[in-house]
XYZ file of C-alpha atoms in Angstrom:
479
model
C 105.799 138.394 107.760
C 105.365 134.964 106.205
C 103.365 132.370 108.041
C 101.535 129.127 107.432
C 98.956 127.166 109.312
C 97.733 123.621 109.602
C 94.805 122.358 111.582
C 93.051 119.137 112.375
C 90.733 119.801 109.429
C 93.170 120.553 106.600
C 96.677 121.726 105.743
C 97.110 124.859 103.663
C 99.986 127.222 103.146
C 98.966 130.829 103.862
C 101.283 133.761 103.119
C 100.260 136.710 105.288
C 102.686 138.994 103.484
C 105.427 141.290 104.681
C 103.457 144.562 104.350
C 100.059 145.771 105.470
C 98.139 144.919 108.600
C 97.650 141.436 109.962
C 93.908 141.468 109.273
C 94.290 142.678 105.682
C 97.111 140.200 105.152
C 94.936 137.309 106.321
C 92.014 138.498 104.190
C 94.210 138.723 101.097
C 95.774 135.312 101.719
C 92.406 133.582 102.181
C 90.906 135.417 99.217
C 93.786 134.337 96.969
C 93.591 130.741 98.145
C 89.872 130.626 97.325
C 90.222 132.305 93.910
C 93.155 130.057 92.953
C 91.238 126.918 93.893
C 93.519 125.938 96.764
C 90.521 126.241 99.068
C 87.698 124.417 97.313
C 84.025 125.244 97.651
C 82.553 123.593 100.743
C 85.862 123.479 102.630
C 85.294 123.913 106.368
C 87.767 126.480 107.749
C 89.315 126.213 111.201
C 87.567 127.937 114.070
C 88.610 131.503 114.738
C 90.214 130.378 117.991
C 92.142 127.541 116.361
C 93.407 129.602 113.419
C 94.374 132.464 115.702
C 96.467 130.112 117.824
C 98.225 128.551 114.856
C 99.018 131.862 113.136
C 99.871 133.743 116.294
C 97.091 136.294 115.732
C 94.356 137.565 117.997
C 90.985 135.884 117.766
C 89.426 139.256 116.992
C 91.702 139.691 113.957
C 90.662 136.321 112.558
C 86.967 136.965 113.287
C 87.126 140.321 111.511
C 88.832 138.752 108.473
C 86.188 136.012 108.316
C 83.383 138.595 108.595
C 84.859 140.658 105.754
C 85.086 137.637 103.445
C 81.518 136.652 104.342
C 80.412 140.131 103.266
C 82.341 139.762 99.987
C 80.733 136.392 99.250
C 83.814 134.216 99.678
C 82.694 132.542 102.901
C 79.450 131.602 104.580
C 78.804 131.135 108.276
C 76.032 129.136 109.867
C 75.511 128.855 113.612
C 76.781 125.514 114.814
C 78.228 124.597 111.405
C 81.327 126.778 111.266
C 82.678 128.804 108.374
C 82.865 127.269 104.883
C 84.113 128.370 101.487
C 81.586 129.486 98.862
C 82.009 128.573 95.189
C 83.434 131.522 93.265
C 84.852 131.828 89.709
C 88.552 130.857 89.693
C 91.119 133.574 89.180
C 92.613 133.249 85.695
C 94.309 136.508 84.722
C 95.601 135.132 81.406
C 92.878 133.553 79.259
C 94.047 130.048 78.486
C 93.853 128.789 74.934
C 91.849 125.577 74.996
C 94.013 122.577 74.308
C 93.020 120.512 71.287
C 90.973 117.539 72.301
C 92.912 114.290 71.890
C 91.723 112.138 69.040
C 90.502 108.889 70.519
C 89.818 106.223 67.883
C 86.533 104.397 68.109
C 88.176 101.146 67.068
C 91.638 100.139 68.260
C 93.359 97.756 65.841
C 96.929 98.779 66.625
C 99.445 95.924 66.610
C 101.327 94.723 69.649
C 98.745 95.719 72.266
C 96.811 93.305 74.494
C 93.196 93.630 75.579
C 93.739 95.577 78.791
C 90.027 95.322 79.605
C 90.783 91.658 80.348
C 93.505 92.533 82.881
C 93.372 89.870 85.641
C 92.222 92.320 88.301
C 91.086 89.701 90.825
C 94.290 87.723 90.537
C 96.361 90.908 90.783
C 94.449 91.993 93.906
C 94.848 88.541 95.467
C 98.581 88.618 94.829
C 98.773 92.183 96.122
C 97.111 91.138 99.370
C 99.490 88.221 99.760
C 102.514 90.391 99.064
C 101.487 93.154 101.466
C 100.423 90.713 104.181
C 103.811 89.012 104.244
C 106.030 91.919 103.197
C 109.007 92.752 105.382
C 109.643 96.445 106.102
C 112.659 96.496 103.773
C 110.327 95.945 100.826
C 109.309 99.599 101.139
C 112.879 100.843 101.109
C 115.321 101.286 98.252
C 115.272 98.476 95.689
C 117.867 96.301 94.000
C 119.051 97.662 90.614
C 119.156 94.102 89.298
C 115.567 93.465 90.382
C 113.938 91.644 93.271
C 115.281 88.161 93.798
C 111.708 86.881 94.151
C 110.857 87.912 90.601
C 114.171 86.837 89.133
C 113.772 83.390 90.715
C 110.185 83.072 89.500
C 111.213 84.113 85.986
C 114.126 81.676 85.864
C 111.692 78.812 86.489
C 108.932 80.186 84.261
C 111.134 80.974 81.266
C 112.812 77.595 81.454
C 109.459 75.827 81.630
C 107.616 77.790 78.938
C 110.298 79.125 76.582
C 113.229 76.758 77.077
C 115.477 79.556 78.358
C 118.591 78.381 80.180
C 119.232 80.730 83.068
C 119.615 81.271 86.779
C 118.326 84.247 88.786
C 121.773 85.860 88.891
C 121.731 86.267 85.086
C 118.412 88.152 84.998
C 118.042 91.942 85.174
C 114.616 93.555 85.638
C 113.974 96.764 83.702
C 111.192 99.312 83.394
C 110.005 97.985 80.044
C 111.845 96.561 77.044
C 112.493 100.064 75.738
C 114.634 100.864 78.756
C 116.358 97.486 78.691
C 117.312 97.924 75.049
C 118.706 101.386 75.735
C 120.767 100.147 78.683
C 122.180 97.242 76.686
C 123.046 99.420 73.694
C 124.882 101.840 75.948
C 126.906 99.037 77.513
C 127.800 97.551 74.124
C 128.796 100.930 72.695
C 130.981 101.638 75.717
C 132.597 98.228 75.201
C 133.653 99.075 71.657
C 130.800 97.765 69.520
C 130.312 100.130 66.591
C 128.191 98.204 64.067
C 124.873 96.477 64.721
C 122.504 94.567 62.463
C 118.729 94.975 62.605
C 115.829 93.422 60.724
C 114.381 95.130 57.660
C 111.492 95.666 58.078
C 111.618 95.925 61.841
C 110.273 97.959 64.719
C 111.257 101.538 63.918
C 111.128 102.755 67.528
C 113.622 100.125 68.666
C 115.760 100.683 65.571
C 115.967 104.334 66.621
C 117.215 103.278 70.063
C 120.014 101.274 68.438
C 120.966 104.145 66.155
C 120.908 106.726 68.959
C 123.525 104.640 70.761
C 125.857 105.559 67.902
C 125.888 102.263 66.019
C 126.229 102.013 62.293
C 123.289 99.785 61.361
C 123.287 96.982 58.817
C 119.810 96.167 57.502
C 119.072 92.437 57.282
C 116.341 91.792 54.692
C 113.463 89.578 55.824
C 111.891 86.913 53.630
C 109.649 83.893 54.226
C 112.378 82.267 56.379
C 113.003 85.307 58.555
C 116.039 87.577 58.634
C 118.780 86.901 56.071
C 121.435 86.253 58.708
C 123.964 85.044 56.125
C 124.558 88.743 55.425
C 126.235 89.183 58.822
C 129.918 90.064 58.663
C 132.912 90.086 60.990
C 132.460 93.842 61.539
C 128.999 93.416 63.100
C 129.240 93.306 66.879
C 125.566 92.715 67.709
C 122.399 91.702 65.911
C 118.888 92.572 67.129
C 116.192 90.066 66.126
C 112.653 88.827 66.776
C 113.317 85.182 65.851
C 110.197 83.470 67.225
C 107.716 85.786 65.487
C 109.379 88.422 63.325
C 107.967 91.904 63.707
C 106.167 92.898 61.546
C 106.019 90.051 58.984
C 105.063 87.354 61.484
C 107.476 84.668 60.213
C 109.759 82.637 62.508
C 113.478 82.354 61.869
C 114.129 79.128 59.944
C 116.027 76.401 61.892
C 118.933 76.460 59.442
C 119.251 80.220 59.883
C 119.178 79.803 63.646
C 122.191 77.517 63.346
C 123.930 79.921 60.956
C 123.292 82.799 63.330
C 124.662 80.988 66.370
C 127.719 79.824 64.417
C 128.380 83.442 63.420
C 128.185 84.547 67.056
C 130.545 81.830 68.266
C 133.137 82.466 65.555
C 133.129 86.271 65.748
C 132.275 86.925 69.380
C 129.202 88.813 68.228
C 126.137 89.154 70.424
C 122.584 88.116 69.516
C 119.791 90.149 71.136
C 116.554 88.140 71.072
C 113.355 90.131 71.525
C 110.736 87.548 72.491
C 108.017 90.188 72.600
C 104.986 87.894 72.175
C 106.426 84.402 72.558
C 103.497 83.241 74.702
C 101.076 83.463 71.777
C 101.269 80.638 69.267
C 97.893 79.261 68.183
C 98.475 76.173 66.045
C 101.206 74.385 67.988
C 103.651 74.730 70.840
C 105.593 77.991 70.510
C 109.048 77.887 68.950
C 111.591 77.688 71.750
C 113.806 80.635 72.557
C 116.955 81.003 70.481
C 118.808 81.550 73.750
C 118.449 77.866 74.611
C 120.943 76.818 71.933
C 123.507 79.560 72.555
C 123.069 80.924 76.102
C 126.530 82.515 76.160
C 125.972 84.398 72.901
C 122.338 85.502 73.328
C 120.634 88.188 75.390
C 117.039 87.088 75.848
C 114.493 89.907 76.347
C 110.913 89.463 77.506
C 108.121 91.651 78.840
C 104.795 91.596 80.664
C 103.374 94.303 78.383
C 101.829 91.821 75.933
C 100.386 89.502 78.579
C 99.225 91.921 81.280
C 99.572 95.495 80.031
C 102.123 98.118 78.976
C 101.335 100.293 82.012
C 103.132 97.887 84.351
C 106.547 98.737 82.850
C 108.019 95.345 83.742
C 110.485 93.568 81.494
C 113.520 91.345 81.860
C 116.807 90.493 80.215
C 118.606 87.165 80.526
C 122.262 88.012 80.009
C 125.544 86.188 79.471
C 127.455 86.354 82.766
C 129.968 88.947 81.609
C 127.249 91.471 80.741
C 125.420 91.348 84.076
C 127.663 93.749 86.072
C 127.825 96.538 83.448
C 124.090 96.322 82.708
C 123.225 96.446 86.422
C 125.508 99.448 86.793
C 123.826 101.140 83.826
C 120.414 100.413 85.328
C 121.446 101.953 88.628
C 122.641 105.094 86.870
C 119.477 105.304 84.790
C 116.777 105.169 87.477
C 118.273 103.305 90.467
C 115.793 100.396 90.281
C 112.422 99.310 88.932
C 109.401 99.804 91.196
C 109.419 97.054 93.824
C 105.815 96.161 94.648
C 104.922 95.442 91.014
C 107.858 93.041 90.831
C 106.708 91.174 93.932
C 103.122 90.979 92.724
C 104.202 89.619 89.327
C 106.430 87.084 91.085
C 103.448 85.923 93.118
C 101.273 85.664 89.992
C 103.918 83.478 88.361
C 104.599 81.199 91.327
C 100.877 80.646 91.998
C 100.367 79.937 88.256
C 97.764 82.694 87.991
C 99.972 84.150 85.249
C 99.762 80.865 83.291
C 96.000 80.735 83.662
C 95.591 84.290 82.447
C 97.899 83.712 79.472
C 96.114 80.516 78.437
C 92.741 82.266 78.563
C 94.099 85.173 76.521
C 95.570 82.738 73.987
C 92.134 81.231 73.367
C 90.497 84.654 72.935
C 93.157 85.936 70.576
C 93.103 82.755 68.520
C 89.362 83.202 67.899
C 89.865 86.851 67.018
C 92.647 86.052 64.564
C 90.440 83.457 62.864
C 87.635 86.003 62.531
C 90.083 88.446 60.972
C 91.378 85.881 58.472
C 87.822 84.937 57.501
C 87.065 88.555 56.693
C 90.307 88.985 54.741
C 89.531 85.860 52.710
C 86.306 87.484 51.530
C 88.266 90.202 49.687
C 89.773 88.721 46.511
C 93.562 88.624 46.256
C 94.247 90.185 49.660
C 96.884 87.947 51.230
C 97.723 87.925 54.945
C 101.231 87.007 56.092
C 102.761 85.268 59.072
C 102.285 82.105 61.094
C 99.386 81.742 63.566
C 100.955 83.673 66.416
C 101.247 87.037 68.103
C 98.812 89.922 68.369
C 98.674 91.185 64.780
C 98.455 90.136 61.141
C 100.216 91.806 58.230
C 98.486 92.266 54.873
C 100.368 93.688 51.902
C 98.616 95.968 49.421
C 98.197 95.771 45.645
C 100.670 97.731 43.562
C 97.924 99.495 41.596
C 96.286 101.051 44.643
C 94.878 102.185 46.868
C 98.104 103.173 48.595
C 98.955 102.535 52.186
C 98.634 106.215 53.047
C 95.243 106.470 51.372
C 93.977 103.547 53.431
C 95.449 104.857 56.678
C 93.836 108.230 56.045
C 90.504 106.603 55.274
C 90.757 104.383 58.363
C 91.498 107.378 60.571
C 88.494 109.171 59.107
C 86.344 106.206 60.118
C 87.757 106.113 63.656
C 90.119 103.177 63.103
C 93.611 103.024 64.597
C 96.078 100.655 62.941
C 99.579 100.854 61.505
C 101.251 100.927 58.114
C 104.190 98.808 56.959
C 106.194 101.468 55.131
C 107.625 103.246 58.178
C 109.083 99.965 59.434
C 111.481 99.681 56.486
C 114.927 101.250 56.555
C 114.307 102.717 53.119
C 110.588 102.992 52.322
C 111.182 103.569 48.600
C 109.934 100.777 46.329
C 109.088 98.499 49.247
C 105.860 96.529 49.756
C 103.098 98.594 51.294
C 100.808 97.068 53.837
C 98.734 97.292 56.991
C 99.431 95.790 60.393
C 96.090 94.838 61.900
C 96.066 94.163 65.623
C 93.369 91.797 66.818
C 93.970 91.989 70.577
C 93.681 95.632 71.693
C 89.904 95.959 71.329
C 87.722 94.619 74.087
C 85.819 91.402 73.458
C 82.498 93.117 72.808
C 84.039 95.882 70.643
C 86.098 93.669 68.334
C 83.308 92.601 65.890
C 82.320 96.234 65.323
C 85.984 97.114 64.753
C 86.227 94.428 62.059
C 83.030 95.662 60.423
C 84.365 99.202 60.288
C 87.734 98.047 58.943
C 86.402 95.951 56.115
C 83.769 98.478 55.160
C 86.661 100.919 54.768
C 88.859 98.472 52.853
C 86.174 97.462 50.378
C 85.044 101.026 49.801
C 88.622 101.972 48.907
C 89.118 99.207 46.298
C 91.325 97.120 48.603
C 90.366 94.078 46.578
C 92.347 95.180 43.521
C 94.950 92.710 42.168
C 97.662 92.181 44.764
C 101.392 92.407 44.237
C 103.627 89.426 44.936
C 104.145 89.080 48.675
C 107.627 88.744 50.104
C 106.561 86.905 53.215
C 104.960 83.595 54.072
C 101.162 83.464 53.932
C 99.166 83.035 57.121
C 97.663 79.627 57.696
């Protein structure tokens, strides 16, 4: 006989078993629940009368089972207080091998991560209250695969105002992060017959892998002080994936003449430009370079994300698409995960429309600018170490001298000193005979932890002869 009970105090599944007496079955079921941790120490059990009624047993059977477990030390009974569970060692018949403790770096200098300790909690809570106060019941039902119209409308205004993007809400698709959006787009393009794609070299290796997994043959576009060498694009290339406003990882913007060359290539060949504007909000010396999409809206897919402004955990990103790509991308999104979580979309929309998002971004821009300047001051103190990139983004690239120490030696030494950062080599298509370097993020650490992170980094660099003569850099120097 299998049975289960629930009471006003707690719900718990109890299997009385198909063999043996009812009392022994109840004793065994309660004993197992306690040993397995399903009934925690201090849990107040139902009264004997209540449990008997719910399980269809006699009160005497339940009382006898309780008394037996009290004798065995599983339960305790106090007059007027009921019967409660006693703490006992959990049942673990197979000794578990302890899992290795995760290595948590003391100092986080990874590139591309914001300071999540500065998440605008009060603004987020205020927007959450507004959203929930005025939410219609349908908000809690199934969502729209294209994304909530509230967020798409807010983004259309915001992106036009801050990045020069030319769009309407019907051309925007909301995705669960840029990673998902890129995968959806690649699948649509591959299904449409695109077989060759161009990517930056160096470029983000994780996103390059997404492009390659879609089945594309990839053409590597070398990057120099003017950005990607787009003149290398050919008729066979069907799509090109770029970070034109702030190239990852070198930090250089795509030169205006190359922007024009790129757009002319797209118009003449029908090729598609995929613009990853991953940190376009962060330019420190001037107004940010406008989105490439603004000069070729029918040839460019514009991709943005909240992961660099608010935090990666939100999994909110967006694509502004040419009209003909909207239906297949929405269909791909629906097949992938139906839709992106709704409440987060509505809260972000409220943050944008109330300008709390702007205020948070401006404050972050000031903090990150100061941090970048501190980093450059420390780099300048080490002879012949040259940083690269314009004053923008969340990281700075430094290339390493050809006569050592090597990138791997420095990464190993940094890890030994509790520092998390990233090397340049893995971002190249072919790491052989390429410049070695370090990508130093200046945003991920909290405000109070950042100075100590810099101290640890430069103690490590100087102790490993990082000031040896530097090789010629291939990228523009930071200013």
